[in-house]
Tab-separated table of C-alpha atoms in Angstrom:
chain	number	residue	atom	x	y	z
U	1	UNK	CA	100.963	117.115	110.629
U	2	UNK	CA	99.197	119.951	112.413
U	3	UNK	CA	96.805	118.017	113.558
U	4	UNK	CA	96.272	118.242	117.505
U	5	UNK	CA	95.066	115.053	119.348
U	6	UNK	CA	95.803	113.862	123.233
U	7	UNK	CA	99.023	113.543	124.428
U	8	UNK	CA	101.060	110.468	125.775
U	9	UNK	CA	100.914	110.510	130.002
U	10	UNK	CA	103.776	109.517	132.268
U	11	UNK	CA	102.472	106.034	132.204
U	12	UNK	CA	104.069	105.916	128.538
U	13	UNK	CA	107.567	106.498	130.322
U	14	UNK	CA	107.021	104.022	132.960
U	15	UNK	CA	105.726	101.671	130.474
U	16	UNK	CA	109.039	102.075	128.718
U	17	UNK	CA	111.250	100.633	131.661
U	18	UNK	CA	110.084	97.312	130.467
U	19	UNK	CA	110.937	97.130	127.345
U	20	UNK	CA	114.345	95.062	126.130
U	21	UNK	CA	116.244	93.430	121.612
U	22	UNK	CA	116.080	90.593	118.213
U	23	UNK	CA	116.787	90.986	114.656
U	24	UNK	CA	115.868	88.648	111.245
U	25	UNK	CA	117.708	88.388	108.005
U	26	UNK	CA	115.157	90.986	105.768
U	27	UNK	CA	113.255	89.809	103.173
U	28	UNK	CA	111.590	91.158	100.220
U	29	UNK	CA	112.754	94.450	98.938
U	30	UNK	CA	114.947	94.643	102.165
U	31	UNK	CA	117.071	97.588	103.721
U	32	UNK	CA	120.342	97.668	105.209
U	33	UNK	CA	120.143	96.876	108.773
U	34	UNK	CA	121.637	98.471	111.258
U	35	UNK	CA	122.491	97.613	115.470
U	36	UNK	CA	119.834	97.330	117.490
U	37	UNK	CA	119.349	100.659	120.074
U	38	UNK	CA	121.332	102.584	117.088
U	39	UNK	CA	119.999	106.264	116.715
U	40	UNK	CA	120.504	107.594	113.362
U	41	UNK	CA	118.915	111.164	112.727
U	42	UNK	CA	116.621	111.454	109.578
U	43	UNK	CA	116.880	115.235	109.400
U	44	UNK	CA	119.452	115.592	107.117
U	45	UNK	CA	117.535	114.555	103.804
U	46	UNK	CA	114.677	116.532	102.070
U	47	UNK	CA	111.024	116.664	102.795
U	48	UNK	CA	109.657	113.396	102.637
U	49	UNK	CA	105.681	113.995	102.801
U	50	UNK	CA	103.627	110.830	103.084
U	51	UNK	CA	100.290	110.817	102.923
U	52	UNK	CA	98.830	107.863	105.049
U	53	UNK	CA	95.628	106.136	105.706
U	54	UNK	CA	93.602	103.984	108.148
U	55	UNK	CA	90.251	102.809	109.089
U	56	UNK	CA	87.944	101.760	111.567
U	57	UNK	CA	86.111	99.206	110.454
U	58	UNK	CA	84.433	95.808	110.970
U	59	UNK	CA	84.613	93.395	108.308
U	60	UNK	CA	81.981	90.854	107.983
U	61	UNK	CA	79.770	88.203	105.717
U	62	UNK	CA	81.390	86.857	102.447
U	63	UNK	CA	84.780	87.471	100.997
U	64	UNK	CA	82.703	89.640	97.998
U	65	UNK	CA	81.737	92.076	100.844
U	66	UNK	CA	84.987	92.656	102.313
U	67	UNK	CA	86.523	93.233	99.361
U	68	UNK	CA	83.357	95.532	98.262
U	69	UNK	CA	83.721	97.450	101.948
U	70	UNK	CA	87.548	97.423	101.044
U	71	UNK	CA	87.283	99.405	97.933
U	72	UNK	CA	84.913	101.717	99.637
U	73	UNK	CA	86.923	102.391	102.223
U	74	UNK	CA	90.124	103.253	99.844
U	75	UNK	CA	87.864	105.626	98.184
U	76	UNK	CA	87.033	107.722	100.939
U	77	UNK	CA	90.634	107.696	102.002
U	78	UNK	CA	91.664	108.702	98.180
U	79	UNK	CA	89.010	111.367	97.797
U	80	UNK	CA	89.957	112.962	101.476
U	81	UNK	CA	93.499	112.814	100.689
U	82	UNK	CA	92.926	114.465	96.816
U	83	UNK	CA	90.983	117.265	98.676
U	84	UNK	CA	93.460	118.049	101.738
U	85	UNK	CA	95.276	121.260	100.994
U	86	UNK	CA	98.187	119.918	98.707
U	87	UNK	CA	96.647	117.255	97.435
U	88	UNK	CA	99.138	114.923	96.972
U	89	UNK	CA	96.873	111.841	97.183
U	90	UNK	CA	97.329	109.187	99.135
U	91	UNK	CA	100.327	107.206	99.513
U	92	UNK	CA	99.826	104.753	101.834
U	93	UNK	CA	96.148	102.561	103.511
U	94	UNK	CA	95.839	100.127	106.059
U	95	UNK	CA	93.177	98.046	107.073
U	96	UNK	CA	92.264	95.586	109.939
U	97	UNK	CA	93.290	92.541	110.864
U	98	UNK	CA	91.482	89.748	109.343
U	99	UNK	CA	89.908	91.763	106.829
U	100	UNK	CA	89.647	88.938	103.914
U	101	UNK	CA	88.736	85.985	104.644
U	102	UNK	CA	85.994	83.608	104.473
U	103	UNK	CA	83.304	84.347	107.294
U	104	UNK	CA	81.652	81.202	107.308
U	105	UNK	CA	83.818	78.604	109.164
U	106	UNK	CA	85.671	78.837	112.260
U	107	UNK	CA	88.931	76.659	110.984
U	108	UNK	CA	91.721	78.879	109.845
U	109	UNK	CA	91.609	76.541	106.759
U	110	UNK	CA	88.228	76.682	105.916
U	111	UNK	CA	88.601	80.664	106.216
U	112	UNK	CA	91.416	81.059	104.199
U	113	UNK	CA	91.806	82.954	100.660
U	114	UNK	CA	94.273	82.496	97.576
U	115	UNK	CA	95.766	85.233	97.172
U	116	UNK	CA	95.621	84.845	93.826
U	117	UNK	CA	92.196	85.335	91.480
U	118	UNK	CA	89.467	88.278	93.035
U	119	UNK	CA	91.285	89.434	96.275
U	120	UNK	CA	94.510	90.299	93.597
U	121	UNK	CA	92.554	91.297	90.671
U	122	UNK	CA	90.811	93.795	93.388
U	123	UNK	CA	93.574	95.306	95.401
U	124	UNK	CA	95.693	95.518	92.339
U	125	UNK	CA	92.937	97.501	90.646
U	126	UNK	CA	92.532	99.770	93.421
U	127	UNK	CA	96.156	100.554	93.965
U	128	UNK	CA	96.400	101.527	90.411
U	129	UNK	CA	93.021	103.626	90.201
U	130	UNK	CA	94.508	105.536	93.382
U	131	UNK	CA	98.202	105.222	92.991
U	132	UNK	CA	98.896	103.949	96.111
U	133	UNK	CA	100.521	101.383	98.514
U	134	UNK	CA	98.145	98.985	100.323
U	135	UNK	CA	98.291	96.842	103.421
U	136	UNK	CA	95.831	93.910	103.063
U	137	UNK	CA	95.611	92.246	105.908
U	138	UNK	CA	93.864	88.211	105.541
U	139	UNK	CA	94.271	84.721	106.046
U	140	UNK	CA	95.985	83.105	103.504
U	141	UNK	CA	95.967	80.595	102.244
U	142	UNK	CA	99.091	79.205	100.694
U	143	UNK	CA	100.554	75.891	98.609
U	144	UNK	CA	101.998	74.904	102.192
U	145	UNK	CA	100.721	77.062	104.470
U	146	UNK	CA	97.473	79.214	105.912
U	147	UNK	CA	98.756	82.188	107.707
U	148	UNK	CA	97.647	85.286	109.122
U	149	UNK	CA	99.215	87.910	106.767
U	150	UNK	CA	99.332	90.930	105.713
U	151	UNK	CA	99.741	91.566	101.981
U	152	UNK	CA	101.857	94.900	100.780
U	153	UNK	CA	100.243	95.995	96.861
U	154	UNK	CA	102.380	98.735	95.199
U	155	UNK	CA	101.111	101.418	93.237
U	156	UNK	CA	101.462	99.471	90.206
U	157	UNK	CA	99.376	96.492	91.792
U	158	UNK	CA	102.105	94.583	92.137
U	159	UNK	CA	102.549	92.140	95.199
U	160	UNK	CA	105.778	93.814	97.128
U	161	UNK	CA	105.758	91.821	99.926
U	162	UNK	CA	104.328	89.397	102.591
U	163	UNK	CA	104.224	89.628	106.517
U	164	UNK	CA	103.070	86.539	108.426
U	165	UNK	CA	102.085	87.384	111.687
U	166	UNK	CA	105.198	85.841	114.012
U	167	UNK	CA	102.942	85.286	117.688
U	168	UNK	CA	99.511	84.166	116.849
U	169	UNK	CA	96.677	83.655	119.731
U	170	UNK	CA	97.294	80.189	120.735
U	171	UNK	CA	94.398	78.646	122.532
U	172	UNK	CA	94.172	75.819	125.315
U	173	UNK	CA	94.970	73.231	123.142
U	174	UNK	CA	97.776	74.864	121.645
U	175	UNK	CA	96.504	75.493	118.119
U	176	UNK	CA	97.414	79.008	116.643
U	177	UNK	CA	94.170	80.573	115.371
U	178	UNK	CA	92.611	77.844	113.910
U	179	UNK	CA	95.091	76.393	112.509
U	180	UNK	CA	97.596	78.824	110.818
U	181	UNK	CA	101.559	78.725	110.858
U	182	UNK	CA	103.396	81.143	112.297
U	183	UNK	CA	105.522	83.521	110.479
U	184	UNK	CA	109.458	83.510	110.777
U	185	UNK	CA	110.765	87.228	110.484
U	186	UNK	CA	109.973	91.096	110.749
U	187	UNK	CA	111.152	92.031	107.186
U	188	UNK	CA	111.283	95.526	106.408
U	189	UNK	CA	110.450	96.689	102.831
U	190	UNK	CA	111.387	99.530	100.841
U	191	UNK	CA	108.845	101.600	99.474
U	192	UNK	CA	109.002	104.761	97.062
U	193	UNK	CA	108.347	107.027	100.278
U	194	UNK	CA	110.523	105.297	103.339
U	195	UNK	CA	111.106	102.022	104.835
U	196	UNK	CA	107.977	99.953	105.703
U	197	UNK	CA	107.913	97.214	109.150
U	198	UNK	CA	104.732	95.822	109.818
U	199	UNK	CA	103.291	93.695	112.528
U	200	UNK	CA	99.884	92.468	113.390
U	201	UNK	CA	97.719	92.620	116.199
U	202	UNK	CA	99.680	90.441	119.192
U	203	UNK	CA	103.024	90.758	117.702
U	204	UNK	CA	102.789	94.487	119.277
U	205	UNK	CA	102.979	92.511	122.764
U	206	UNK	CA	107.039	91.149	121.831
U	207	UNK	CA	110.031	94.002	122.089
U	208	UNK	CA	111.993	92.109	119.909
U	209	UNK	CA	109.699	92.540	117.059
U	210	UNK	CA	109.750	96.567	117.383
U	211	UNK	CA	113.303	96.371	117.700
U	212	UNK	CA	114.138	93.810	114.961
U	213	UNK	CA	111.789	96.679	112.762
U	214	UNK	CA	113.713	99.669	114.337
U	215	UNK	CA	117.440	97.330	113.356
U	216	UNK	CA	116.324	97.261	109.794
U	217	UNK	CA	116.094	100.745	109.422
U	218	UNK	CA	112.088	101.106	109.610
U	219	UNK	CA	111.144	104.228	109.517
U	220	UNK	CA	107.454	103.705	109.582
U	221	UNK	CA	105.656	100.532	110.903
U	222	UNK	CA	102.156	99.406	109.671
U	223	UNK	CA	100.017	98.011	112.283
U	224	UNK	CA	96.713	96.260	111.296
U	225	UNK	CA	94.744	94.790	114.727
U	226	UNK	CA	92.340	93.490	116.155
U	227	UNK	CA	92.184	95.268	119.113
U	228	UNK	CA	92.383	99.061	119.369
U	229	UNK	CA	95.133	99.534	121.834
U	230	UNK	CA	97.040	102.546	122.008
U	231	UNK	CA	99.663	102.193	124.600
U	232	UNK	CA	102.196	99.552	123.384
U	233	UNK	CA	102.740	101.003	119.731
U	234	UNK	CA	102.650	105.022	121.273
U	235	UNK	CA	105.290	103.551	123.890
U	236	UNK	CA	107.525	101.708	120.817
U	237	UNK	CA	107.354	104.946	118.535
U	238	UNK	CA	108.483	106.926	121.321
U	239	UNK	CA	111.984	104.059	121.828
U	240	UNK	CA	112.634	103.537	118.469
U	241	UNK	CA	112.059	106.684	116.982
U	242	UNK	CA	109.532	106.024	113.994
U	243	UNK	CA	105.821	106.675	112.832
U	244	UNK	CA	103.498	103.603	113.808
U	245	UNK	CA	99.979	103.322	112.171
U	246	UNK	CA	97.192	101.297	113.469
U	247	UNK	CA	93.859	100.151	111.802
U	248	UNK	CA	91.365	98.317	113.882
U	249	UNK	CA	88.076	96.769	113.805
U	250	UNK	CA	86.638	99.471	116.586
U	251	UNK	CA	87.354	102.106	118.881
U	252	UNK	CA	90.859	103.696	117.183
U	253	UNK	CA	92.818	103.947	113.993
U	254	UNK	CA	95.862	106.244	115.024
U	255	UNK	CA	99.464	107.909	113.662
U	256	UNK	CA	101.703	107.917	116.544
U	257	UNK	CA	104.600	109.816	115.642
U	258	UNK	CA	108.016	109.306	116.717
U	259	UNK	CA	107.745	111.142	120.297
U	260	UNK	CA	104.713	108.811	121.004
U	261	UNK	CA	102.265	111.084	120.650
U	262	UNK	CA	98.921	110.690	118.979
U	263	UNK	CA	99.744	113.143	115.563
U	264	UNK	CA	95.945	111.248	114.348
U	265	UNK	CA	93.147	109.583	115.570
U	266	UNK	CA	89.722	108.697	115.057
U	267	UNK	CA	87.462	106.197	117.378
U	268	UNK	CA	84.343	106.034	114.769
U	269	UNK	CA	84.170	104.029	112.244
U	270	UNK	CA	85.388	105.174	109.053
U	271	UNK	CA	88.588	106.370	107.591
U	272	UNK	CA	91.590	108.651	108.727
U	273	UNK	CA	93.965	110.434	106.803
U	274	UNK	CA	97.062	112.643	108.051
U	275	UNK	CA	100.132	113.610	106.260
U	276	UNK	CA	103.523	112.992	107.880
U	277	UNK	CA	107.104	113.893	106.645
U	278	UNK	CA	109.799	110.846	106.961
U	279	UNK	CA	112.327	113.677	107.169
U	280	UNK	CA	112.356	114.973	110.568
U	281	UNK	CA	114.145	116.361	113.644
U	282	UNK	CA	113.186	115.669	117.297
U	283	UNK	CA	114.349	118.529	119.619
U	284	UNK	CA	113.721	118.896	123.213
U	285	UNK	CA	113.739	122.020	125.046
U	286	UNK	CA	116.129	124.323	124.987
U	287	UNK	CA	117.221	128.061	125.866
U	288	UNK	CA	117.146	129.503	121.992
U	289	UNK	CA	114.450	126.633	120.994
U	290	UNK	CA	111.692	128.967	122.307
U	291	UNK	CA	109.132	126.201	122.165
U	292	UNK	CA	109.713	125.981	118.094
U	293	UNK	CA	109.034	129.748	117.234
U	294	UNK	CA	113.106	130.166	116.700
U	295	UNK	CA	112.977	128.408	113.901
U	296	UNK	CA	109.258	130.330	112.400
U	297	UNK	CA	111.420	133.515	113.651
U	298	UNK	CA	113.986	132.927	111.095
U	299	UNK	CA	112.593	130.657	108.754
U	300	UNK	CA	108.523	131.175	108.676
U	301	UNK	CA	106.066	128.949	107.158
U	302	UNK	CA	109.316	126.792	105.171
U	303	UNK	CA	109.312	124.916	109.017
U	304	UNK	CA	106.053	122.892	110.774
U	305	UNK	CA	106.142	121.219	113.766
U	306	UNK	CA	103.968	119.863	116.467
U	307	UNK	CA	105.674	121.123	120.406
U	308	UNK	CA	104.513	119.628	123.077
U	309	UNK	CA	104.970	122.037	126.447
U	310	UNK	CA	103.593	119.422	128.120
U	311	UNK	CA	106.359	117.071	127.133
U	312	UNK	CA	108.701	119.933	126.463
U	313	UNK	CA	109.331	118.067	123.326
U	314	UNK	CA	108.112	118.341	118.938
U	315	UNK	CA	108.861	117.014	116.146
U	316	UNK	CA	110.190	119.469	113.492
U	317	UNK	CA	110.220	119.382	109.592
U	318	UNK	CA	110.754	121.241	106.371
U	319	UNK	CA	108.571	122.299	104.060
U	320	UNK	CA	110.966	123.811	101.821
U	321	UNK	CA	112.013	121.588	98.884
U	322	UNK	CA	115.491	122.591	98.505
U	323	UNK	CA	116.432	122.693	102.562
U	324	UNK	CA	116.278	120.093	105.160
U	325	UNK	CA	115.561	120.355	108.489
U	326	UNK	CA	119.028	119.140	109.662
U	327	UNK	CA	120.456	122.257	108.162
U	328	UNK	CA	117.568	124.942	109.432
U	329	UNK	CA	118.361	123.968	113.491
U	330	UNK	CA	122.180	123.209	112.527
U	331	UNK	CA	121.727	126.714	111.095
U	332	UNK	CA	120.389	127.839	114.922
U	333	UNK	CA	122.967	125.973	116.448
U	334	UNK	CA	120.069	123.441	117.828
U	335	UNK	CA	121.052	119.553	118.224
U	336	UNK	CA	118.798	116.791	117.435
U	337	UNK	CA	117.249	115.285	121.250
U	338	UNK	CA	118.809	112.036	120.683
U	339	UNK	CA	122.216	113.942	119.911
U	340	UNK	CA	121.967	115.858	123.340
U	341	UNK	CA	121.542	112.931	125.385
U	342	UNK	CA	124.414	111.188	123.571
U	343	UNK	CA	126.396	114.368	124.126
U	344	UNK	CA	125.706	114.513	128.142
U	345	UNK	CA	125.848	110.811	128.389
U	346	UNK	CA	129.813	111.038	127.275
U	347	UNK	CA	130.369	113.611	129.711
U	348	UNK	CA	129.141	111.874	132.759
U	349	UNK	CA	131.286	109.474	134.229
């Protein structure tokens, strides 16, 4: 998380004014939900590193190919993660949009893959080889249904979920990409490291499918596209609090962390990797903050962070086992940002 990338400009914040709420029942291996808008600090619980990975990459040709540039892919990622001070592997790799599927036909239905047979045999094979968690993102092709998915693999290889992408391209005629249903919900699963959301591509476009993530308790939200844009899920991290990962066929794979900030990025093709910690604090500025180095004062290299002066703004984390955050700034007499404008907000009338 020490990475340093380019900062979010004021257009962020006036991008924000826009946004506005919608929740579905969870499904899958589901999490308590809570109210929409509802700020609930993660800094209280201990170090929760998470090791995750993207790509920029175009897939093309046959479904062989894919899964062949697939596997290659989640090898780099692996190795780089093994060989990152630490080396706690990697926990968690997402891929593009479309990524499996047939490239010969232009019909959803004449694109679409089982599930079932080579794409399973593969991904489950690679999540065990690099115990990890995989987002597969493909049309699928189901008993009663094609849809645009994406496909969550444990570490075991084990199918843990499904998200059908809920606002598909529709063209002039009013068929959804070729011919695929729509999905129904924003389910948010429950991993061994935090609580997963994911939407694809043009679902970034609809508030109510950040928010219905961020009232299900997601506290990190997968984001396989199509296009490489940056502004929408940096603008939605930065509302609702949580990490946001994008993988794209060109131009950007990104971590936006929960300030919306760029923690990671890369433009060229090939893979990212960038460890984050689930279990953080976001302070703004204060008079005994000193920018972050009141908390390396008293408690040295068992705190990271990544300060903005720009945004007069970091996140803040522990890397000490047996403390959490919450208790280092409570220990400094610091409050959490959301906290403080909760705090003024009562005292205004």
């Amino acid at each position: 998380m020490n990475d340093r990338a380019p900062r979010i400009s004021a257009f962020v914040a006036f991008l924000l004014a826009a946004v506005v709420l919608h929740a579905e029942p969870l499904t899958g291996a589901a999490v308590a939900s809570q109210p929409a808008g509802t700020w609930a600090t993660r800094a209280n619980s201990l170090p929760r590193k998470v090791v995750l990975g993207s790509a920029v990459a175009g897939f093309h040709g046959p479904l062989a190919d894919r899964l062949s540039l697939m596997s290659t892919l989640l090898d780099q990622a692996a190795a780089q993660a093994n060989q990152a001070p630490g080396g706690r592997g990697l926990d968690l790799m997402v891929f593009p949009e479309f990524a499996l599927q047939r490239d010969d036909a232009t019909t959803a239905s004449d694109q679409a893959v089982s599930l079932q047979g080579v794409v399973l045999d593969t991904l489950a094979r690679k999540a065990r080889e690099h115990q990890t968690w995989i987002v597969a993102p493909m049309t699928l092709r189901e008993r009663d249904r094609i849809s645009n998915a994406a496909v969550l693999v444990n570490r075991s290889g084990e199918v843990a979920g499904i998200f059908r992408k809920v606002h598909p391209m529709i063209d002039e005629r009013g068929v959804c990409e070729g011919g695929v249903t729509q999905g129904d919900g924003y389910p948010v699963f429950q991993t061994d490291f935090g609580r997963l959301g994911i939407l694809i591509c043009w679902d970034m476009s609809y508030e109510e499918a950040w928010d219905a993530l961020a009232a299900g308790g997601a506290e990190l939200v997968a984001l396989p596209s199509a296009s490489p844009q940056t502004l929408r899920p940096m603008a939605q991290a930065l509302r609702h609090h949580y990490f946001v990962v994008n993988s794209a066929p060109r131009d950007n794979a990104s971590i936006f962390d929960p300030i919306g900030r760029v923690a990671a990025q890369i433009t060229a093709p090939g893979v990212l990797v960038h460890q984050i910690d689930l279990a953080y604090a976001i302070l703004h500025w204060s008079e005994t903050l000193h920018e972050g180095r009141a908390l390396t004062e008293r408690f040295g290299a068992n705190v990271g962070y990544d300060y903005s002066t720009r945004e007069d703004t970091g996140v803040f984390w522990s890397n000490d086992p047996q403390r959490s955050i919450g208790a280092m700034i409570g220990e400094l007499g610091l409050r959490e940002m959301p906290e403080s404008i909760e705090r003024m907000r009562r005292r205004v009338p």
